[in-house]
PDB file of C-alpha atoms in Angstrom:
ATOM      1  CA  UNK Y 164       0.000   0.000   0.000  1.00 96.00           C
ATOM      2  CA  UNK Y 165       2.951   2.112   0.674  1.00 98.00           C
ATOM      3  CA  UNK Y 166       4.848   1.954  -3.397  1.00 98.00           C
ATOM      4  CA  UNK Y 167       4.017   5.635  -3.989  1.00 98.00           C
ATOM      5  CA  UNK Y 168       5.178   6.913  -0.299  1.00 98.00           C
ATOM      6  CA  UNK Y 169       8.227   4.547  -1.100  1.00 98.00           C
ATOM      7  CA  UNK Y 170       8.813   6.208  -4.382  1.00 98.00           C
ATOM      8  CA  UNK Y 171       8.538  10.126  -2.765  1.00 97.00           C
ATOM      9  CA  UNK Y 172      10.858   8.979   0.373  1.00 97.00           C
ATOM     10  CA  UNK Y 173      12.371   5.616   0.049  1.00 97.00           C
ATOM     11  CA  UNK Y 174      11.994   2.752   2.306  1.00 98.00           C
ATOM     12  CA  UNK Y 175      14.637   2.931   5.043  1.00 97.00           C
ATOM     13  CA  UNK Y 176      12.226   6.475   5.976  1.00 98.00           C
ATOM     14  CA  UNK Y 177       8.448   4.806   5.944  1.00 98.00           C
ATOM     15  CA  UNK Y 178      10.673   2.209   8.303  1.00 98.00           C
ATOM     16  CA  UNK Y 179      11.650   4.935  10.304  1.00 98.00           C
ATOM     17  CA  UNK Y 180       8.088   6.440  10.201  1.00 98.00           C
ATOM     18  CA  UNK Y 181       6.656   2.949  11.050  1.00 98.00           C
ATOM     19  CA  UNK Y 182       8.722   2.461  14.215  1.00 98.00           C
ATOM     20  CA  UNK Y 183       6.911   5.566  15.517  1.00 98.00           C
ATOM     21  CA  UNK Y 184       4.182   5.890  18.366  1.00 98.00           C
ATOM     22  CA  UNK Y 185       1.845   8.923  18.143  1.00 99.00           C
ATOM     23  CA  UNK Y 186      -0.609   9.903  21.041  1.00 99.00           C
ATOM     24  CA  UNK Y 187      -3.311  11.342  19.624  1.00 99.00           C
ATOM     25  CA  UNK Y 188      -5.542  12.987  21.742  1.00 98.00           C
ATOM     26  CA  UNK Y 189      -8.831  13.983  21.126  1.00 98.00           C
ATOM     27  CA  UNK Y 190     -10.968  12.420  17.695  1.00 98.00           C
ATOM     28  CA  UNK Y 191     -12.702  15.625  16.762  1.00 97.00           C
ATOM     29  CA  UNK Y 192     -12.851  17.773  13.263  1.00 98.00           C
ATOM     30  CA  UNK Y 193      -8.989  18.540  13.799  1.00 98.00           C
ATOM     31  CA  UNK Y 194      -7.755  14.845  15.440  1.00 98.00           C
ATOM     32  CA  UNK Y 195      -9.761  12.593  12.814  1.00 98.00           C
ATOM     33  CA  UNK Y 196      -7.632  14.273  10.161  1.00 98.00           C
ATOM     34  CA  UNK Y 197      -4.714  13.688  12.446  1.00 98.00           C
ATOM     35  CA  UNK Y 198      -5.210  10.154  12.555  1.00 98.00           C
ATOM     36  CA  UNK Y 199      -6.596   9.407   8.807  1.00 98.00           C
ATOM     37  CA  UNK Y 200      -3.434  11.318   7.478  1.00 98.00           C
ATOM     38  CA  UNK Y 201      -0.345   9.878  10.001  1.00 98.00           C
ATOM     39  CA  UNK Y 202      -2.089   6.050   9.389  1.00 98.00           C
ATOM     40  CA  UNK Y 203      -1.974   6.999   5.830  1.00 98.00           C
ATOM     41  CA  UNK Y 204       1.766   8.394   5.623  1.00 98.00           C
ATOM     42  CA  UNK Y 205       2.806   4.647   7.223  1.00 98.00           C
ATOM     43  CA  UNK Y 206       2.417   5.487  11.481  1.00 98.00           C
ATOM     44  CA  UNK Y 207       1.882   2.023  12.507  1.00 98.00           C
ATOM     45  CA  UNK Y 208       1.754   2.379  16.275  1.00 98.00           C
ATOM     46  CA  UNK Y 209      -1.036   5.019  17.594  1.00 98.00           C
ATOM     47  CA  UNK Y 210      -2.868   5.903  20.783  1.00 98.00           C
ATOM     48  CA  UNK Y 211      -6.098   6.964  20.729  1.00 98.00           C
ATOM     49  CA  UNK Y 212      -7.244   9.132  23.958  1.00 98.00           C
ATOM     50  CA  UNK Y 213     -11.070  10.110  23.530  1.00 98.00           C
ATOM     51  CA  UNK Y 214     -14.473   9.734  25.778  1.00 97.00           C
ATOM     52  CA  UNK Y 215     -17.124  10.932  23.196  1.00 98.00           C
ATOM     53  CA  UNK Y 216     -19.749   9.167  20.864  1.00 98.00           C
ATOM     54  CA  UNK Y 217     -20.414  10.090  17.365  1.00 98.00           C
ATOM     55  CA  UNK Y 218     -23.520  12.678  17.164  1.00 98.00           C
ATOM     56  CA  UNK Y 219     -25.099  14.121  14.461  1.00 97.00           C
ATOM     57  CA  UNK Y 220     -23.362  17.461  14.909  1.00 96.00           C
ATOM     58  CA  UNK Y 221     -20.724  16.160  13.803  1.00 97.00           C
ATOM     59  CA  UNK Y 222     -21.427  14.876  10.531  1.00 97.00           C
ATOM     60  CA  UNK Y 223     -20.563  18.387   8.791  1.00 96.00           C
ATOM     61  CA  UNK Y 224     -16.964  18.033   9.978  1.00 97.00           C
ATOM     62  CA  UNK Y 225     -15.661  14.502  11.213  1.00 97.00           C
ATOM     63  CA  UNK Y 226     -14.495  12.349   9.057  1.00 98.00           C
ATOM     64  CA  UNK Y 227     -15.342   9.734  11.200  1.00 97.00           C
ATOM     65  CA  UNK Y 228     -18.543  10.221  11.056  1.00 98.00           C
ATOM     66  CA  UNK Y 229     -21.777   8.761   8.888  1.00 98.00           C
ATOM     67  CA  UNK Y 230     -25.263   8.714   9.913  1.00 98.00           C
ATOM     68  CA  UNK Y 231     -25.051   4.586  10.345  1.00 98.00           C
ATOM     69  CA  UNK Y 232     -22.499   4.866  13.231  1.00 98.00           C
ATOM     70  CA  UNK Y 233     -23.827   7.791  15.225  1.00 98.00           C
ATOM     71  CA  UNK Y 234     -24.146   7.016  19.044  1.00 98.00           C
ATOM     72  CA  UNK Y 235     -20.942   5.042  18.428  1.00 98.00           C
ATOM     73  CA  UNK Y 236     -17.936   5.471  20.634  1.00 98.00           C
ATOM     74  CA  UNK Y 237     -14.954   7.230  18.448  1.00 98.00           C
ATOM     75  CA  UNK Y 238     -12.311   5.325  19.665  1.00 98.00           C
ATOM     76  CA  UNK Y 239     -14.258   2.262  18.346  1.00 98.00           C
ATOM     77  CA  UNK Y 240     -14.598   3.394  14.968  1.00 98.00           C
ATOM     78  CA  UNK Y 241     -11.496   4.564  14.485  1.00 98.00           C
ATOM     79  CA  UNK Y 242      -9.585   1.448  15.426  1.00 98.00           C
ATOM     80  CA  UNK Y 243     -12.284  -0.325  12.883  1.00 98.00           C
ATOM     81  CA  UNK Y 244     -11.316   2.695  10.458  1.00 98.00           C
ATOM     82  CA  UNK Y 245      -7.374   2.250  11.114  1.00 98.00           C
ATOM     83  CA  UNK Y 246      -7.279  -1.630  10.548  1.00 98.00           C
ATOM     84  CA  UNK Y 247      -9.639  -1.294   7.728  1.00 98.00           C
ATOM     85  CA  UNK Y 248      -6.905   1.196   6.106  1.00 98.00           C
ATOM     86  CA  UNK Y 249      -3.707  -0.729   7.544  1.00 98.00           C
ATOM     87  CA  UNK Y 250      -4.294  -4.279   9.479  1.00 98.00           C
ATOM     88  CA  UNK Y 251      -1.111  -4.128  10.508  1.00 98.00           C
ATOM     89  CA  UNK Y 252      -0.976  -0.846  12.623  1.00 98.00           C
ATOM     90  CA  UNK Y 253      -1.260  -1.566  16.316  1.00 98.00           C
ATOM     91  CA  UNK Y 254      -4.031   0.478  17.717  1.00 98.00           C
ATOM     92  CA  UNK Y 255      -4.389   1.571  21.325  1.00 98.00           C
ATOM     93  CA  UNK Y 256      -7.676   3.218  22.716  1.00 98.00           C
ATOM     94  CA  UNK Y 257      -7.954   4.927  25.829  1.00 98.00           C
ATOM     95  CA  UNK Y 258     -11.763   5.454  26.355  1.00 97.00           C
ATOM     96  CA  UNK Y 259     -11.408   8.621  28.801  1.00 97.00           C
ATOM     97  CA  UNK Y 260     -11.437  12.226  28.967  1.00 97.00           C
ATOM     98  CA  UNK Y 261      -7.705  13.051  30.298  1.00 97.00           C
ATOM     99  CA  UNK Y 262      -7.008  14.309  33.425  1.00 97.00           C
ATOM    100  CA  UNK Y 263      -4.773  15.637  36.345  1.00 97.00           C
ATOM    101  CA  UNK Y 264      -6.212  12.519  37.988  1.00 98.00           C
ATOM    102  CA  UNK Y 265      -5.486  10.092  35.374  1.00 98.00           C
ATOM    103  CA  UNK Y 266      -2.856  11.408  32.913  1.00 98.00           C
ATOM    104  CA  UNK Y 267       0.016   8.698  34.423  1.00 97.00           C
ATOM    105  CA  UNK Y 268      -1.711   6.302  32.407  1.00 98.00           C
ATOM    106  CA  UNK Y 269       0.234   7.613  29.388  1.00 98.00           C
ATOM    107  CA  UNK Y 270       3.090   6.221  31.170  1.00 98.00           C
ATOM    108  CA  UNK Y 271       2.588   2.782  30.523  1.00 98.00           C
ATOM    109  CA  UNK Y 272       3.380   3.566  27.078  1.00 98.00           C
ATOM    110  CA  UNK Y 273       6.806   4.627  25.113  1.00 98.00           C
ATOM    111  CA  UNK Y 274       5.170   7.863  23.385  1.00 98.00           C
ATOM    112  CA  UNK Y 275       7.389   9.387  20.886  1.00 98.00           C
ATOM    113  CA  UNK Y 276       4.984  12.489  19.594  1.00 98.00           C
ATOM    114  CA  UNK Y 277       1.941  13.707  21.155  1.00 98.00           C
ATOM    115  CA  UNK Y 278      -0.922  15.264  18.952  1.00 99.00           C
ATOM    116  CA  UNK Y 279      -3.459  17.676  20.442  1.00 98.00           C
ATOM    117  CA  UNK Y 280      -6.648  17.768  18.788  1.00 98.00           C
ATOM    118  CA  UNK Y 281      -8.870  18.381  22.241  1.00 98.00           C
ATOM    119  CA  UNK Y 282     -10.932  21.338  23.080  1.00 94.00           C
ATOM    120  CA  UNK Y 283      -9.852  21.242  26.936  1.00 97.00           C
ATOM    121  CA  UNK Y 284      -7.722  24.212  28.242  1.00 98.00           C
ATOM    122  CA  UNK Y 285      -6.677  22.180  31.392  1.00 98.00           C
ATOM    123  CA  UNK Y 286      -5.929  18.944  29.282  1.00 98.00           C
ATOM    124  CA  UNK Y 287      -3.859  21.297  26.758  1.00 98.00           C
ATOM    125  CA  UNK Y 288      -2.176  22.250  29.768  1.00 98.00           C
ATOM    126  CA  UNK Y 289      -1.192  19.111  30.939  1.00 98.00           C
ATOM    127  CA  UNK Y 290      -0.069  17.796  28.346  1.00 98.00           C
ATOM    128  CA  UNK Y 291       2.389  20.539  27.704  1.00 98.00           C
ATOM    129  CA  UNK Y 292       3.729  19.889  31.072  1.00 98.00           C
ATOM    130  CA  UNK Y 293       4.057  16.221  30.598  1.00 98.00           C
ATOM    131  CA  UNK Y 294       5.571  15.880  27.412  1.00 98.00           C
ATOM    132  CA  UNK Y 295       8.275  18.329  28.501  1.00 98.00           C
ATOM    133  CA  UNK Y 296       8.816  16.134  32.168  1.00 98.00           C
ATOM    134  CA  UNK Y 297       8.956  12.982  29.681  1.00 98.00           C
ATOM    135  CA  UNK Y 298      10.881  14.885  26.401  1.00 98.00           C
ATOM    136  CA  UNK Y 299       8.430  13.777  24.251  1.00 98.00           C
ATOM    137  CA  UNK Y 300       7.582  16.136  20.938  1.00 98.00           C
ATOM    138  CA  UNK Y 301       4.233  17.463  21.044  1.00 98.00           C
ATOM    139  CA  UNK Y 302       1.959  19.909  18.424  1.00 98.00           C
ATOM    140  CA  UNK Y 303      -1.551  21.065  19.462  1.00 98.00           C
ATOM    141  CA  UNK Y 304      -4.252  22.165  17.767  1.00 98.00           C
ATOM    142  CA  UNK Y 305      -5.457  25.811  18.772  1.00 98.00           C
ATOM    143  CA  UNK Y 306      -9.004  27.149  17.806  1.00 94.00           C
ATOM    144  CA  UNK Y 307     -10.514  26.423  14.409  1.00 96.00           C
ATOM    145  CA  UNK Y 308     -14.440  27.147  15.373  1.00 94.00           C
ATOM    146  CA  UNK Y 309     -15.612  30.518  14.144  1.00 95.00           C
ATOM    147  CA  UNK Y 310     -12.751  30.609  11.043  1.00 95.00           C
ATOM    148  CA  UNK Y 311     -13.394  30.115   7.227  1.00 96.00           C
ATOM    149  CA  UNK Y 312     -10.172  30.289   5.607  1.00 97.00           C
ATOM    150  CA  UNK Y 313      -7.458  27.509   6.230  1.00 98.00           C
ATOM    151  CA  UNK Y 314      -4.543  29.272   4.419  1.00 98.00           C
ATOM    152  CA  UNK Y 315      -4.241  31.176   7.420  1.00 97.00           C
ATOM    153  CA  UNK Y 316      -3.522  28.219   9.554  1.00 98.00           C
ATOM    154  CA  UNK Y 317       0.214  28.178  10.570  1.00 97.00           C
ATOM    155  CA  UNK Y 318       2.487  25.934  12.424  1.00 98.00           C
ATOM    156  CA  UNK Y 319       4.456  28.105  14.858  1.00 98.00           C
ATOM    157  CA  UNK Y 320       5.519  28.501  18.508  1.00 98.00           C
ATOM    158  CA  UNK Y 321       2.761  29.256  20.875  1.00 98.00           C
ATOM    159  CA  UNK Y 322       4.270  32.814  21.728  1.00 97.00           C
ATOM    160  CA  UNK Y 323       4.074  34.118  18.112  1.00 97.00           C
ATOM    161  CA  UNK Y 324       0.521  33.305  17.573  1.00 96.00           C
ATOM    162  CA  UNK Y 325      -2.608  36.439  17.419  1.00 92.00           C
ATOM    163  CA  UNK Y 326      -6.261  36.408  16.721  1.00 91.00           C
ATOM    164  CA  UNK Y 327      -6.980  33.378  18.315  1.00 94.00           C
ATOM    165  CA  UNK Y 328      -8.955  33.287  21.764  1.00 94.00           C
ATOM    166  CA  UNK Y 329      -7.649  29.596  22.967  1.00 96.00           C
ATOM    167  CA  UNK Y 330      -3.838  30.143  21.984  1.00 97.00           C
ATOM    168  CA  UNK Y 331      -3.982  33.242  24.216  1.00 97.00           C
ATOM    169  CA  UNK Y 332      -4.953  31.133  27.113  1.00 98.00           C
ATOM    170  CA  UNK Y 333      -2.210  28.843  26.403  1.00 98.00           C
ATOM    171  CA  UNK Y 334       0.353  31.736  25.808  1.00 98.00           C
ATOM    172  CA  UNK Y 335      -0.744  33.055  28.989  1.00 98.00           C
ATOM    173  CA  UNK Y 336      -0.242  29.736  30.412  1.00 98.00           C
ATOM    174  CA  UNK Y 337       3.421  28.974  29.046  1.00 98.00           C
ATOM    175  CA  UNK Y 338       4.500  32.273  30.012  1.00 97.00           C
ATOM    176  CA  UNK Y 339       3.182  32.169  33.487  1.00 98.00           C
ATOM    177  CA  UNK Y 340       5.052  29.300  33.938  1.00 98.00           C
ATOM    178  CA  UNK Y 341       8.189  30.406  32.798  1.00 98.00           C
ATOM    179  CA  UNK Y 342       8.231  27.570  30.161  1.00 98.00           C
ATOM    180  CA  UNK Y 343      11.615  27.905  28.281  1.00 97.00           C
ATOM    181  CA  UNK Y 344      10.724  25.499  25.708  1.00 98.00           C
ATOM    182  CA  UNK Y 345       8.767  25.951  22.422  1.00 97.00           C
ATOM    183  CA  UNK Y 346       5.350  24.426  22.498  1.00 98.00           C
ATOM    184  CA  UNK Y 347       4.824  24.073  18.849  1.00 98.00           C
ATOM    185  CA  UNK Y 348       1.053  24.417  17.825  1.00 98.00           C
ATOM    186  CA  UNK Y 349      -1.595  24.923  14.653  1.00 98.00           C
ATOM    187  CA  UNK Y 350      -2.972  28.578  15.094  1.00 98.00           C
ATOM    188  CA  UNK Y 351      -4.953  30.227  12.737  1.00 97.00           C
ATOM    189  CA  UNK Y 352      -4.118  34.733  12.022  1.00 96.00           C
ATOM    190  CA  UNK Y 353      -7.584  35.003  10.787  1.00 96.00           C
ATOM    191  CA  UNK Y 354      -9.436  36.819  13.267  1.00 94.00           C
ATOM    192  CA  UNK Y 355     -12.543  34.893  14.377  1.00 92.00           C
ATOM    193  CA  UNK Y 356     -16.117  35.373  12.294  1.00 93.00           C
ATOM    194  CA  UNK Y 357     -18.800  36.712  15.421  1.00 90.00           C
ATOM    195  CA  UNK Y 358     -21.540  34.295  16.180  1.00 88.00           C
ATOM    196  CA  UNK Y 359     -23.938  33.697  19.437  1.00 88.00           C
ATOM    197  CA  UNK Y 360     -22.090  30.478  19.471  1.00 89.00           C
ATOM    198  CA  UNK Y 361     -19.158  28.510  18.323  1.00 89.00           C
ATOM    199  CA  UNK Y 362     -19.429  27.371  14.935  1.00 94.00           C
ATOM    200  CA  UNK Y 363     -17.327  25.347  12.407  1.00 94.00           C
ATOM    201  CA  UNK Y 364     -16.914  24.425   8.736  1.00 96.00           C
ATOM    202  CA  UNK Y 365     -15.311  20.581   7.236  1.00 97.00           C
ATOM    203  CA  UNK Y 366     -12.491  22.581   5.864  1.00 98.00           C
ATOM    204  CA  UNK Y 367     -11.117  24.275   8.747  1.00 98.00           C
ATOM    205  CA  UNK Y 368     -10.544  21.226  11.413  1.00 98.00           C
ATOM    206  CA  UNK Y 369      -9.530  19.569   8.672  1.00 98.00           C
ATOM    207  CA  UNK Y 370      -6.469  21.414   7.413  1.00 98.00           C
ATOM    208  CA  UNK Y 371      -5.728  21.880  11.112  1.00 98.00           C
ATOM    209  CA  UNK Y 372      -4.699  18.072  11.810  1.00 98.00           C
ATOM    210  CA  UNK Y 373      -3.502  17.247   8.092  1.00 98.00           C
ATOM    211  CA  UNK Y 374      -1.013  20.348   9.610  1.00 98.00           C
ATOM    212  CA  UNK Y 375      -0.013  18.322  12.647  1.00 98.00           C
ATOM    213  CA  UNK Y 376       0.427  15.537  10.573  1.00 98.00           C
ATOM    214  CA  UNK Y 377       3.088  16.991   8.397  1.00 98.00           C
ATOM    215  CA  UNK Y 378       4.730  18.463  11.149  1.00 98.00           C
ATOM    216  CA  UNK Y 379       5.094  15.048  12.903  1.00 98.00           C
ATOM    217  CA  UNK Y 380       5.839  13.063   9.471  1.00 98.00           C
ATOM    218  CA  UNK Y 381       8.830  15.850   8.773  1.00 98.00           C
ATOM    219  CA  UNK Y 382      10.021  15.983  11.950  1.00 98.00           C
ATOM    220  CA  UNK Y 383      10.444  12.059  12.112  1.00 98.00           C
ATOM    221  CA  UNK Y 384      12.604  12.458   8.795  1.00 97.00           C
ATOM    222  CA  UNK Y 385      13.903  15.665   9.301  1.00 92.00           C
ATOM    223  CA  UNK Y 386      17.705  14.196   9.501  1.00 66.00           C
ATOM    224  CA  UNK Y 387      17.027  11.487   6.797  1.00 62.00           C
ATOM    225  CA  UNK Y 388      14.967  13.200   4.050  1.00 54.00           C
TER     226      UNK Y 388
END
């Protein structure tokens, strides 16, 4: 299934890619990307953190989503999705919305990239903090509700990012803390369309995680490629 990713980067590199485990939190509009695209590119070892069925809200943006499996836990369909696509990834599913109380769980697990596609400030939070205590690389998904125009998405350090609501709580929150490192993250410059209410579009979310994707996929061959 691989040939034409083969042909672009050569085998020893999808080997490289393959020997990879990505955390994916959150299975939303921006992490269903994440995880269609990195299964796609040849990640064969992923960890799926998510608590939320499939509603039919979220047929206008998720990809895992179809009127036949609403009510359906995500984590269920996307492992079903994933070995549909690639039998031979190994697929781990945390059914649970992460927390202060149970975020140790990750460390049963060698993690070598975390993705953040969740909505949570506090989660966000955490999960800065523990992939720099464990030196793990991590990319998060800031705000894509309320935005229409993806080209403005950028991949950037947390302290260089503007119009977006969430990514100034999170700036706030790595400078507070004196955090020296960069916390790498999606952030759209588009300043947010006004609504009663948060709203979103397929396109958006979407670019969002195939973003986090190539980040991940180019950072694993960064010295290689």
């Amino acid at each position: 299934m691989f040939a034409r990713t083969i042909s672009l980067i050569g085998n020893d590199n999808l080997e490289l890619i393959k020997s990879k485990t990505v955390l994916v939190v959150g299975l939303g509009g921006v992490g269903g990307y994440v995880v269609e695209t990195l299964i796609r590119s040849g990640i064969e070892n992923i960890i799926l953190v998510d608590y939320d069925t499939i509603s039919l809200s979220n047929l206008n943006r998720q990809i895992i989503s179809t009127r036949e499996n609403i009510g359906n836990k995500k984590t269920l369909e996307f492992k079903k999705r994933i070995n549909s696509i690639n039998p031979k990834c190994n697929v781990t599913i945390l059914d649970m919305f992460l927390e202060r109380s149970n975020i140790n769980v990750l460390d049963n697990y060698k993690i070598d990239y975390i993705a953040d596609a969740c909505d949570a400030v506090k989660t966000k939070e955490l999960l800065i903090d523990y992939s720099i205590k464990n030196n793990i690389k991590l990319i998060s998904s800031m705000g894509t509700g309320n935005k229409f125009d993806p080209s403005k998405l950028t991949i950037t350090d947390i302290r260089k990012t503007s119009y977006d609501p969430l990514a100034k709580i999170i700036r706030k929150y790595v400078i507070s803390n004196h955090i020296k490192e960069k916390i790498m993250v999606v952030s759209s410059i588009e300043p947010p369309i006004k609504s009663n209410k948060v709203s979103s579009i397929a396109f958006v979310p979407a670019s969002s995680g195939i973003l986090i994707s190539s980040y991940i996929i180019n950072d694993i061959l960064k010295n290689n490629h």
